[in-house]
Structures are given as structure tokens and as C-alpha cells.
mmCIF file of C-alpha atoms in Angstrom:
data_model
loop_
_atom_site.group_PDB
_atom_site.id
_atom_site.type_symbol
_atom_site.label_atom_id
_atom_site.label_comp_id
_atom_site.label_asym_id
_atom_site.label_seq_id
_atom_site.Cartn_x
_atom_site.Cartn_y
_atom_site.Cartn_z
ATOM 1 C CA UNK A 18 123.711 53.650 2.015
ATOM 2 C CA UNK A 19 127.000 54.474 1.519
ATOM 3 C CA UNK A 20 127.648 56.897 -1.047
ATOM 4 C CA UNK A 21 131.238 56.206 -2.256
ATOM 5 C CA UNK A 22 129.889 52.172 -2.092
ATOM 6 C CA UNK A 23 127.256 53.409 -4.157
ATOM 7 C CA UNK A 24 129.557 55.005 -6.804
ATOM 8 C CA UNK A 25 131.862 52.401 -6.881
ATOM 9 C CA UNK A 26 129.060 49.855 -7.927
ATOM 10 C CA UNK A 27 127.342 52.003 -10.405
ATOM 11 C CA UNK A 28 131.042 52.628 -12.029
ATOM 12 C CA UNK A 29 131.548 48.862 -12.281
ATOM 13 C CA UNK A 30 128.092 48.620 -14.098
ATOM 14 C CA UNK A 31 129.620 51.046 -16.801
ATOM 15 C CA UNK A 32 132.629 48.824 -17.120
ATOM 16 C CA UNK A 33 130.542 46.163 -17.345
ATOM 17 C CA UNK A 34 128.407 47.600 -19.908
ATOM 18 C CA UNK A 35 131.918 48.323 -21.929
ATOM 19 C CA UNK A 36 132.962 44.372 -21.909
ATOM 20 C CA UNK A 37 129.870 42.378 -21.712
ATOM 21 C CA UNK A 38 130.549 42.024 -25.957
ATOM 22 C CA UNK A 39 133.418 39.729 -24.830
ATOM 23 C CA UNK A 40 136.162 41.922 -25.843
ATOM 24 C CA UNK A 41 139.468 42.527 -24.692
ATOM 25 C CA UNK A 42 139.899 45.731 -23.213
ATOM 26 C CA UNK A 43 143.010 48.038 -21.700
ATOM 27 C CA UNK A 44 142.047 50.528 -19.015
ATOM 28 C CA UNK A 45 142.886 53.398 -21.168
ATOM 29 C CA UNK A 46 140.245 51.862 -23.836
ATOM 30 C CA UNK A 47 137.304 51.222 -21.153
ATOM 31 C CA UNK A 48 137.890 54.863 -19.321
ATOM 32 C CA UNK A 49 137.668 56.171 -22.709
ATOM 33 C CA UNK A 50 134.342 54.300 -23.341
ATOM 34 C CA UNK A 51 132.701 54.834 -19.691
ATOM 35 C CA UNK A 52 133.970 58.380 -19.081
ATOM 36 C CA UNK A 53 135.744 57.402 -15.870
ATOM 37 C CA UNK A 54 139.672 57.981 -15.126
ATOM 38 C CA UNK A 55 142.499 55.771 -16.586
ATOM 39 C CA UNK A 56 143.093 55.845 -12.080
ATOM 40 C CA UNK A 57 139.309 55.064 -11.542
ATOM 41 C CA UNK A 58 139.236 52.120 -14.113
ATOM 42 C CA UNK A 59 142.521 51.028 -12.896
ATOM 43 C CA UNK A 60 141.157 50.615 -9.550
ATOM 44 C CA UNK A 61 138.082 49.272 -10.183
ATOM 45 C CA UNK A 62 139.801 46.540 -12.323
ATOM 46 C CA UNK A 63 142.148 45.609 -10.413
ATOM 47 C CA UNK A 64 139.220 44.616 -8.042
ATOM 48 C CA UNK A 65 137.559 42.833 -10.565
ATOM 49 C CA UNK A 66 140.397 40.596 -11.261
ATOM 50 C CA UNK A 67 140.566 40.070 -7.653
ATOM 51 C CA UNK A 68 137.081 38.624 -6.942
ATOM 52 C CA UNK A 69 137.778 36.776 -10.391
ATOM 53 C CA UNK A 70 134.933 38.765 -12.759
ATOM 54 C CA UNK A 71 137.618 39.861 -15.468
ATOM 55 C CA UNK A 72 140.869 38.269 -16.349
ATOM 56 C CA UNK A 73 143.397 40.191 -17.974
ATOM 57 C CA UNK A 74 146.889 38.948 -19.373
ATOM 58 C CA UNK A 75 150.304 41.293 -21.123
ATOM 59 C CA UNK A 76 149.970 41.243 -24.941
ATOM 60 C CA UNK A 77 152.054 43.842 -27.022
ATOM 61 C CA UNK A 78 149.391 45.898 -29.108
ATOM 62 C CA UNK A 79 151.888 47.358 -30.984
ATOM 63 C CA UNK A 80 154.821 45.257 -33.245
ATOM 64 C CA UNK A 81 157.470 47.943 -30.932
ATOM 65 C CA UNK A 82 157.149 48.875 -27.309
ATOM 66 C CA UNK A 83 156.163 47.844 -24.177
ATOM 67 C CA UNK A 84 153.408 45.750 -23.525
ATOM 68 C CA UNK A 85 149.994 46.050 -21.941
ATOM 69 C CA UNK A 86 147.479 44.984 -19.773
ATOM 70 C CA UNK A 87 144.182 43.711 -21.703
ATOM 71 C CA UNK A 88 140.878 42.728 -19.365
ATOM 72 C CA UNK A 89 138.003 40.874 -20.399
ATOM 73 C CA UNK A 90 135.296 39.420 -18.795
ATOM 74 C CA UNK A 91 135.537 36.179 -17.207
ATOM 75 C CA UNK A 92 132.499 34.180 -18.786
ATOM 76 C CA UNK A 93 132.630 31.577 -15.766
ATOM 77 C CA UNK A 94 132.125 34.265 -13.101
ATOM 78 C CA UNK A 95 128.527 33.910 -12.542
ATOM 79 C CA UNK A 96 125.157 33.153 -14.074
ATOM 80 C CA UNK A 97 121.712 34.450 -14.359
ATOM 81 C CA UNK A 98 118.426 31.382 -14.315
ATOM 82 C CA UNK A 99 116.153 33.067 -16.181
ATOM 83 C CA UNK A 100 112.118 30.897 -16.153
ATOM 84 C CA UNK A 101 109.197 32.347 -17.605
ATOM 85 C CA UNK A 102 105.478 29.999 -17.369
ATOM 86 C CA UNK A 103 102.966 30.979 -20.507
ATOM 87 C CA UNK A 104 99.689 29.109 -21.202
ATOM 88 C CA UNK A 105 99.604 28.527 -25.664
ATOM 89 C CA UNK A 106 96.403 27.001 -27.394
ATOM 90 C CA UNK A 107 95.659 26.069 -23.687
ATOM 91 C CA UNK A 108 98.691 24.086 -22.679
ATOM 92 C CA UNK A 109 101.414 25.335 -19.757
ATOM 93 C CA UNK A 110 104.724 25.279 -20.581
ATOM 94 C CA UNK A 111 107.680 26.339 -18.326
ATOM 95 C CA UNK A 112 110.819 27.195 -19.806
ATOM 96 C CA UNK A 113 113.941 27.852 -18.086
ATOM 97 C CA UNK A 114 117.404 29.124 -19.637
ATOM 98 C CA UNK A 115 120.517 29.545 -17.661
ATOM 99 C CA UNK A 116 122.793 32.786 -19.151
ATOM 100 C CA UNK A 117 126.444 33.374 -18.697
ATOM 101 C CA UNK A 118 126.944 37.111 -17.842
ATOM 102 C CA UNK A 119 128.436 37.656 -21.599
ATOM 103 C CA UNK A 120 124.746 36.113 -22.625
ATOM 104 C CA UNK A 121 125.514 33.252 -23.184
ATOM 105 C CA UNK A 122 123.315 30.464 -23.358
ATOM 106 C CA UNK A 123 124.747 27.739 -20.636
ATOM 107 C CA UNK A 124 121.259 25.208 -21.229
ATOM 108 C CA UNK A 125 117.775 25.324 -21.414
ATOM 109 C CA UNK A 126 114.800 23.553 -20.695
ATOM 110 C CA UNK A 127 111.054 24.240 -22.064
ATOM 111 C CA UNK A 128 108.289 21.439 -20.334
ATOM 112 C CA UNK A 129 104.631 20.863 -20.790
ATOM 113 C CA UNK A 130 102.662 20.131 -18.291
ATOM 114 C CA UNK A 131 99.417 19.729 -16.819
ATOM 115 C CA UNK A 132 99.480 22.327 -13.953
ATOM 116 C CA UNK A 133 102.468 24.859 -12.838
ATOM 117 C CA UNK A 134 102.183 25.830 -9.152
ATOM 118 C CA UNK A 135 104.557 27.195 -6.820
ATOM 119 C CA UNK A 136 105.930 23.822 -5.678
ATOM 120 C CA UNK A 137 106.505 22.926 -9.774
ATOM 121 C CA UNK A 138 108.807 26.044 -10.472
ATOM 122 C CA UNK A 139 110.689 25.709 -7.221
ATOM 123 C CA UNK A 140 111.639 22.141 -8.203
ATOM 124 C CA UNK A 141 112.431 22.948 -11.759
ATOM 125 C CA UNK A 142 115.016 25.624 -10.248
ATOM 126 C CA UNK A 143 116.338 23.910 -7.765
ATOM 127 C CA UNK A 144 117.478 20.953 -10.302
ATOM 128 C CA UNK A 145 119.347 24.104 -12.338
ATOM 129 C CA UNK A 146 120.879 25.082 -8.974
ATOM 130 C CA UNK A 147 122.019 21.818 -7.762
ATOM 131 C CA UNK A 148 124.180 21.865 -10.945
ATOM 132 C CA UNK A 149 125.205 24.899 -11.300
ATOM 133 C CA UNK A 150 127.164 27.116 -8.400
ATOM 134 C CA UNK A 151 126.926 30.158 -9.571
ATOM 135 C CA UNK A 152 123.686 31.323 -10.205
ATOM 136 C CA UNK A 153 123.739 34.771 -8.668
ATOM 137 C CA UNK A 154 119.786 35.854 -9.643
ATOM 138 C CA UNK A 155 116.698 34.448 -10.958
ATOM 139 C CA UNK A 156 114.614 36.483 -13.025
ATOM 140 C CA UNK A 157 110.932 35.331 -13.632
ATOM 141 C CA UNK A 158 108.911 36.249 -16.342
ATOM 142 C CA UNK A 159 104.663 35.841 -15.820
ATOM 143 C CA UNK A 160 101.925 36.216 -17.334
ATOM 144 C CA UNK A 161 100.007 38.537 -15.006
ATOM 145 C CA UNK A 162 100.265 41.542 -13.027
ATOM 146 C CA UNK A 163 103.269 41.766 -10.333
ATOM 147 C CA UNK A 164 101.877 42.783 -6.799
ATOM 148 C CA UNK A 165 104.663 43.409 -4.386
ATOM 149 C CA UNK A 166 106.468 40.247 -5.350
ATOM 150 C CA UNK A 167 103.262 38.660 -5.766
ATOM 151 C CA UNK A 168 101.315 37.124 -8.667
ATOM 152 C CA UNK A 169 97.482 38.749 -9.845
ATOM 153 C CA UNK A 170 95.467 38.656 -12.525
ATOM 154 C CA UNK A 171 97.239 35.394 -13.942
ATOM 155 C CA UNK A 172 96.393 33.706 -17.006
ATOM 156 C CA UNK A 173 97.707 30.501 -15.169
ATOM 157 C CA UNK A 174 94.741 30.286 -12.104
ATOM 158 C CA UNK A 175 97.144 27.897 -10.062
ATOM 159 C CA UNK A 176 99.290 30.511 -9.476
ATOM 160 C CA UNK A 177 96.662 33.565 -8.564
ATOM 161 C CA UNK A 178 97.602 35.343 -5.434
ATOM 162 C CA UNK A 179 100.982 33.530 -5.470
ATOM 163 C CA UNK A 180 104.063 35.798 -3.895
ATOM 164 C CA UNK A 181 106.571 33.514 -5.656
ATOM 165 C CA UNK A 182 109.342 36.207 -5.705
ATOM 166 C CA UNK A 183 109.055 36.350 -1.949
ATOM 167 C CA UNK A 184 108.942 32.383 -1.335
ATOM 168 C CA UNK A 185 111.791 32.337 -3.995
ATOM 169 C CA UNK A 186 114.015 34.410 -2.358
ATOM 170 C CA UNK A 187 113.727 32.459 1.025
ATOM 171 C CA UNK A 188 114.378 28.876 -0.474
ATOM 172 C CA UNK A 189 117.535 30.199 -3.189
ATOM 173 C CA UNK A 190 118.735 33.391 -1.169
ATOM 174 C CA UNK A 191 119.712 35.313 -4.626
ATOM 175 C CA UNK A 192 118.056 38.159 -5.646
ATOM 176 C CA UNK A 193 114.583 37.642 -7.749
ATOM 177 C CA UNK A 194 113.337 39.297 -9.927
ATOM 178 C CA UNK A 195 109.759 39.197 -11.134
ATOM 179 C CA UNK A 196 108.003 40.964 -13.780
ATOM 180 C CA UNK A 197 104.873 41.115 -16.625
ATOM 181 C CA UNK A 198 105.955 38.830 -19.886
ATOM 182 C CA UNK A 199 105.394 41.644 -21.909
ATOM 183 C CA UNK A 200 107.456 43.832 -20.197
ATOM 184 C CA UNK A 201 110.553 41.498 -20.904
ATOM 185 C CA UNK A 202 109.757 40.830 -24.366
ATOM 186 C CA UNK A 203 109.441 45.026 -25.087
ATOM 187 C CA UNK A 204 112.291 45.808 -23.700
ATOM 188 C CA UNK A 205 114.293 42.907 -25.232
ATOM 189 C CA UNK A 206 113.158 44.154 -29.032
ATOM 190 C CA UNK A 207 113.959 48.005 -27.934
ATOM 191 C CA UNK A 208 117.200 46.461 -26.848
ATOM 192 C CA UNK A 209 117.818 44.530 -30.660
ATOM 193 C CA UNK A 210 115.906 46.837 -32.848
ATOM 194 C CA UNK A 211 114.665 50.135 -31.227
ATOM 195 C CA UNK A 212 115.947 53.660 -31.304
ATOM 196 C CA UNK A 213 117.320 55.376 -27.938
ATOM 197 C CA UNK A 214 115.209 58.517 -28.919
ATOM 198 C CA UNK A 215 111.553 56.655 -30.186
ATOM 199 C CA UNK A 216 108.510 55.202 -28.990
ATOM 200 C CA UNK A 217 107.821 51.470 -29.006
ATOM 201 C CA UNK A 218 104.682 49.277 -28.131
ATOM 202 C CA UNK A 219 104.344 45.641 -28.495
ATOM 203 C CA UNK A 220 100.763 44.665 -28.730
ATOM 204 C CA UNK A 221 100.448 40.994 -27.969
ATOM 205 C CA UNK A 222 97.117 39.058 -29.550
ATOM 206 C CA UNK A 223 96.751 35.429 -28.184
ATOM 207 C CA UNK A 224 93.498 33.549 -28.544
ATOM 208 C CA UNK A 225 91.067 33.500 -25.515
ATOM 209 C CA UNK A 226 93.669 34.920 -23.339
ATOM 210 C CA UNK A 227 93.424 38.699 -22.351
ATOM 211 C CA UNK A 228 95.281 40.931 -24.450
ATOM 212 C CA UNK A 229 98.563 42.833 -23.238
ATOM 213 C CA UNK A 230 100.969 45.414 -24.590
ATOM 214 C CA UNK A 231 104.128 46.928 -23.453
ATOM 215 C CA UNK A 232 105.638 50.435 -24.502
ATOM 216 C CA UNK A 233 108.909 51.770 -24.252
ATOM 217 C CA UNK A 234 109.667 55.628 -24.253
ATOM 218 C CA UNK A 235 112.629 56.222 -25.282
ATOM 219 C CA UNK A 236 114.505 54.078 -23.179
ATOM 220 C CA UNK A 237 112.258 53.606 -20.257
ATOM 221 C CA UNK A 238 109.409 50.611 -19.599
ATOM 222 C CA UNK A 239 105.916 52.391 -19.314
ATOM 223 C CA UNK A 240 104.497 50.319 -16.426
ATOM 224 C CA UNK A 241 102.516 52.561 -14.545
ATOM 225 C CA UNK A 242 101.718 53.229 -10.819
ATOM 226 C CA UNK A 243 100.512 49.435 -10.094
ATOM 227 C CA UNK A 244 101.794 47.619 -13.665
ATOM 228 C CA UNK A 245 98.735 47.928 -15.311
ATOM 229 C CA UNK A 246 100.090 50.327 -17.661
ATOM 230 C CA UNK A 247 99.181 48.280 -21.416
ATOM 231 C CA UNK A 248 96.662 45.527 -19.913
ATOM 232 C CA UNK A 249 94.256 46.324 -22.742
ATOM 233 C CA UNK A 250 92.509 43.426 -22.066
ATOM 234 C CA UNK A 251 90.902 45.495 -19.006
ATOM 235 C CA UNK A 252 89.391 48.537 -21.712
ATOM 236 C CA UNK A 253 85.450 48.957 -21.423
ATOM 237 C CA UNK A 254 84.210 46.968 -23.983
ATOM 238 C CA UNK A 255 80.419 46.291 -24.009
ATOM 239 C CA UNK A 256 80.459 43.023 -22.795
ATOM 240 C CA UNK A 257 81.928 41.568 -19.920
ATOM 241 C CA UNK A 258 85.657 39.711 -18.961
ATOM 242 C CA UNK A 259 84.243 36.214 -19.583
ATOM 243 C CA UNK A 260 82.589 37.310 -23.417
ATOM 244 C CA UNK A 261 85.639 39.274 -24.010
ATOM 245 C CA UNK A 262 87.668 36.201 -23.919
ATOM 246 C CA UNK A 263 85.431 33.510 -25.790
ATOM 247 C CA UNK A 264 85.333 36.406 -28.565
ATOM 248 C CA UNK A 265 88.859 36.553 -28.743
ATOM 249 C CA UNK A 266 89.379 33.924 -31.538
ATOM 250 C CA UNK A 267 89.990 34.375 -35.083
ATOM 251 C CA UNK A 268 86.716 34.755 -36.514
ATOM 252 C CA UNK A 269 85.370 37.471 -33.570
ATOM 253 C CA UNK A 270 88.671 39.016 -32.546
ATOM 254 C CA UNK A 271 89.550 41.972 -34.840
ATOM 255 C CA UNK A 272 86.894 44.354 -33.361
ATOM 256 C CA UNK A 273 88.851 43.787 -29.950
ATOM 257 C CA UNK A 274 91.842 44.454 -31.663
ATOM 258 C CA UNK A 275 91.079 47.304 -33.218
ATOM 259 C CA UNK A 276 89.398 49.182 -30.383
ATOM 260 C CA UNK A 277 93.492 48.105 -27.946
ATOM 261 C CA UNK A 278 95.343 49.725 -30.842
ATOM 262 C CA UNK A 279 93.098 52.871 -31.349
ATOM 263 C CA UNK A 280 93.627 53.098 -27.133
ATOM 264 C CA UNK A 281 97.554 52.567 -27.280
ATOM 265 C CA UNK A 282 98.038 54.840 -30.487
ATOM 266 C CA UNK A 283 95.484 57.601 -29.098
ATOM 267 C CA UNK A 284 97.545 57.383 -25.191
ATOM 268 C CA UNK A 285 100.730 56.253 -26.185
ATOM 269 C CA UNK A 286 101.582 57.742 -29.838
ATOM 270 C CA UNK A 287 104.426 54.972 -30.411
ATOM 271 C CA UNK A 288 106.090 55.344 -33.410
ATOM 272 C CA UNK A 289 106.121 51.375 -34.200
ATOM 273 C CA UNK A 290 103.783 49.032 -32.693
ATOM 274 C CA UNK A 291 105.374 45.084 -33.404
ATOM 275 C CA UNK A 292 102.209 42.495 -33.160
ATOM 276 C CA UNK A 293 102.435 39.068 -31.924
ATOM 277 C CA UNK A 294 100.109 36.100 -30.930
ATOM 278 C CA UNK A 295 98.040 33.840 -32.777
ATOM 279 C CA UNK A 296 94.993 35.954 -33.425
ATOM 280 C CA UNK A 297 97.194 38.473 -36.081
ATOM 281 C CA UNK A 298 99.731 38.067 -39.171
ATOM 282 C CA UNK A 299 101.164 39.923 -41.337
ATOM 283 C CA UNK A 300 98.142 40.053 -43.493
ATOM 284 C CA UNK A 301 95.720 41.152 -40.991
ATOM 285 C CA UNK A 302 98.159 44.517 -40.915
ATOM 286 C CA UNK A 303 96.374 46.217 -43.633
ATOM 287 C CA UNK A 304 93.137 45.632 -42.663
ATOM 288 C CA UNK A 305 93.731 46.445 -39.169
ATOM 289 C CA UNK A 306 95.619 49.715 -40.135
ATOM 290 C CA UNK A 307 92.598 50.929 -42.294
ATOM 291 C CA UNK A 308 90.154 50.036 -39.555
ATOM 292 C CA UNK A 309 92.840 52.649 -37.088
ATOM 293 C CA UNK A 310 92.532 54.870 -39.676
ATOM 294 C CA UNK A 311 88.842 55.800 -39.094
ATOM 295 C CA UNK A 312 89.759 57.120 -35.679
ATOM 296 C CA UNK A 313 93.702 58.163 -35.887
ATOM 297 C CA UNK A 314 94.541 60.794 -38.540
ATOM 298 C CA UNK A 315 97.068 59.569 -41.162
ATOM 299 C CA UNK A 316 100.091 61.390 -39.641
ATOM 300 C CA UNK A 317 99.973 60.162 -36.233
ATOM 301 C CA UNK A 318 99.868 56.308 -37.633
ATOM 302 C CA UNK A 319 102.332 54.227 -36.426
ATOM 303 C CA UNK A 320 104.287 51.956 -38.559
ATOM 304 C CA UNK A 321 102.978 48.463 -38.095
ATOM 305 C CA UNK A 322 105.000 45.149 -38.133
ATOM 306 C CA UNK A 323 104.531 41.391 -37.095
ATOM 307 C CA UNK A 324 106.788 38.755 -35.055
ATOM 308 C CA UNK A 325 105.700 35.229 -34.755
ATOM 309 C CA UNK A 326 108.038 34.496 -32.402
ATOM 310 C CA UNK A 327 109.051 36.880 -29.559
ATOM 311 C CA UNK A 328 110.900 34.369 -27.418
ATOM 312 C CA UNK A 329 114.342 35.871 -28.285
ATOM 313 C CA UNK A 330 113.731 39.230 -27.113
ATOM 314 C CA UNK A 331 111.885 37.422 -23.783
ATOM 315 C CA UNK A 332 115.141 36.123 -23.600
ATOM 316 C CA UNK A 333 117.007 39.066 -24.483
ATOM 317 C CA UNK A 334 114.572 41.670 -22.049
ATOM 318 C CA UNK A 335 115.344 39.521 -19.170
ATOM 319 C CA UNK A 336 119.490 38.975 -19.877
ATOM 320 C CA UNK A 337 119.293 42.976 -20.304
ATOM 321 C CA UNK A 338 117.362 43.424 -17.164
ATOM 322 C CA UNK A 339 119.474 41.133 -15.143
ATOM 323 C CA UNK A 340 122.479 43.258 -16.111
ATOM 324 C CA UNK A 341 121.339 46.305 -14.427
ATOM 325 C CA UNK A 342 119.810 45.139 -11.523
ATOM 326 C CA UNK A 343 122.938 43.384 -10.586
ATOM 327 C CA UNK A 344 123.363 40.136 -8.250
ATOM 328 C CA UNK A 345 124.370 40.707 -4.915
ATOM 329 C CA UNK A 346 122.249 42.647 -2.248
#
């Protein structure tokens, strides 16, 4: 790899990081904001404009003097598909949201149906792309582990043993990117509501479906050598995989629950853990905190909070995610 090539990319991810608000920016204002040269940003810029990702136009900042050049991002420049399958109260449903690169949300589509295979997301995507021209990645969200590119472990058995990055790649020839649901969602709340310096776990409860959660420490995804890193759902408990998940309803549940969080507090020591799924609400938090408390001493306690619906930091994990990775190999 070339170094300078390199640099020059990771420099335009800090200006992008400066104007993906939607702001207008002049050099002198974005060097002062990324830490690169007036010269650097100037350059850099002046690409941008050229391949059409910012626009910029003269405007006198001042009611005296001499006017400047302002940049901001051109919204139309490309877009992100972001699709994400989930199985709730026992029915599939595929959603699929197309993002401008300021966030933007371009349309959207969320489908039930009776079985999601490889051959059912490929079509779903390939009806975004035939409309829309400038897609420049696809990130995918799954239930399950992420092997390589390829799907294990999945809640949704049609697509066990899938590699659906790798197919995707071949038929759309953007960059894909594939990872665990929870992952997305975790790092889309750390994103909207976390601290740069603290620990985070979201502990997600759905009914007969294996339990997952996802920590961030301070500013970095916990995922673990393979991405089993949170699958609490695999934890020794004295019955087997099938039990595990016919217990997991709302009248057997809580003893599952409270064993995960004991594990996550006891490994992780997150400062907040944010609950979701159908099994808890916010008036299960007391009782489940008390329960914790026979095992974790008061001080090391998280604080403990409830979301019923997580979607927008799905969202919010993958638009974040797509951002860094980038779009072009």
C-alpha cells in the first residue's frame, strides 16, 4: 500500500468527519477542526470538489472584505443500502434503508415474510440498486455470528452456513459489510448517548431466541477473537440449548437473565447496561438489579436502563460504521 495514498484517504475521513453535520465550512475552519494544514485541507478539497463530494461557493462572512470560499458536503454524492433480517414473536422481517452520506434517510422498506434466504435479500437489493446509482456499500446487519463473510449460529435457519457478504460482493461489486445485530445497535447508542471515556453493554432479551449483548470500551466494539464476545446465550446453564430457549419466555426467563448480567457485569464491569427485547421492561429493573446484587457488590453495579425500541441506533451503528470503513476498495 502506498503510504502517502494511505494518508491522503485517512485525512479526507477527518474532513469528512468535520462536515458530515451538513455545514458550511472554509478551509481555515475544517484545518482548525481536523488538525491538518490550511495547504493540506486546501488540497484535499479542492479534490473533493473535483470528483463532486463537496461543493463550495464565495459568500462574504464578514459585512467588509473580501470574500471566501465555503465547502459543504454534497448530499447527492453517494449512498450507503443499509438491510438488516431479525426473526420477532416468530415472524421474519427484512428491512432495508437507503442513507445519504449526511444520514439522511433517502427510503426505506421493512417486509414480512415467510422465509428470507440468500436469493430473497439479493432481490430486495437489487430493486434498491436498479433505482438508485449511487450506492457505494451495503452494510448488513444479522442475527448470528459472522464467519469470514459467512453466516453461523443464525436465529434465521435458512440462512445457516450462508457466506452472503461474499456472494454479495460478486453480484453488486461494492464493498459489504457484514456484522452481529447487536454490534450495530451498541455502537449506534455509544454513538447518541455514550461517553468517549466509559463502558457500555447492551443486553438484548427476546423471547425463545438466544440471548446477545454487545459492549463498548470506551470507544471500541468488544467482539472478540471469533465474534463471540457477548453471545450469552452460549453460558453453561444446567440444561441444554433447546431447554434454554423454550425457558426463555416471560414466566421462566428471569433466572436466565440474571445469571447473562451477573457474567457481563463480573467480565465486563460496564458502567451502564441499556436492556431491550420482549422478555424485560422497565419494571423488571428493580427486581433484576436486587437479584445482581446477591453476587456483585453495591459499588461495582452498573446503572440499569430500558429501550423498547433499538432500531434507531441499528440504524445509527450501521450509518456510523459505514462512515469509517469508507466505499471504494
Amino acid at each position: 500500500m502506498n503510504d502517502t495514498a494511505a494518508l491522503r484517504r485517512e485525512n479526507k475521513k477527518l474532513i469528512r468527519s468535520v462536515m458530515r453535520d451538513g455545514e458550511e465550512y472554509t478551509k481555515q475552519q475544517i484545518a482548525f477542526r481536523t488538525g491538518l494544514s490550511v495547504s493540506t485541507c486546501n488540497t484535499l478539497l479542492n479534490e473533493m470538489e473535483e470528483d463532486r463530494e463537496v461543493v463550495s461557493e464565495k459568500k462574504k462572512l464578514q459585512e467588509v472584505g473580501r470574500t471566501s470560499a465555503v465547502f459543504r458536503m454534497n448530499e447527492a454524492y453517494e449512498s450507503s443500502l443499509c438491510i438488516w433480517f431479525e426473526i420477532i414473536l416468530g415472524k421474519r422481517r427484512l428491512n432495508t434503508y437507503l442513507l445519504s452520506q449526511l444520514g439522511t434517510v433517502l427510503g426505506k422498506s421493512e417486509e414480512t415474510f415467510d422465509r428470507i434466504d440468500q436469493s430473497r435479500i439479493e432481490e430486495t437489493i437489487r430493486a434498491v440498486f436498479e433505482k438508485n446509482s449511487n450506492i457505494v456499500r451495503i452494510m448488513i446487519g444479522t442475527p448470528s455470528l459472522v464467519d469470514g463473510g459467512v453466516i453461523r449460529h443464525c436465529d434465521i435457519p435458512e440462512l445457516e452456513n450462508v457466506d452472503l457478504q461474499g456472494f454479495l460482493q460478486k453480484q453488486f461489486l461494492v464493498p459489504v459489510h457484514m456484522e452481529n445485530d447487536m454490534h450495530y445497535r451498541a455502537y449506534g447508542y455509544y454513538k447518541a448517548k455514550g461517553r468517549p471515556d466509559g463502558v457500555l453493554t447492551l443486553a438484548n432479551f427476546p423471547a425463545h431466541i438466544l440471548p446477545g449483548t454487545a459492549s463498548i470500551h470506551k470507544g471500541e466494539l468488544i467482539s472478540g477473537y471469533s465474534g463471540l464476545a457477548g453471545m450469552v446465550g452460549f453460558l453453561p446453564f444446567d440444561f441444554d440449548r433447546k431447554r434454554e430457549m423454550e425457558l426463555l419466555d416471560e414466566k421462566n426467563g428471569l433466572p436466565i437473565i440474571i445469571k447473562a448480567v451477573v457474567s457481563v457485569i463480573a467480565v465486563i464491569n460496564p458502567q451502564r447496561i441499556v436492556f431491550t427485547g420482549d422478555l424485560l421492561a422497565e419494571g423488571l429493573l428493580a427486581q433484576l438489579e436486587a437479584e445482581c446484587k446477591k453476587f456483585i457488590p453495591d459499588e461495582h453495579m452498573p446503572e440499569m436502563c430500558y429501550e423498547e425500541d433499538t432500531n434507531p441506533y441499528y440504524l445509527r451503528g450501521m450509518y456510523e460504521k459505514a462512515m469509517e470503513i469508507g466505499g471504494k476498495w
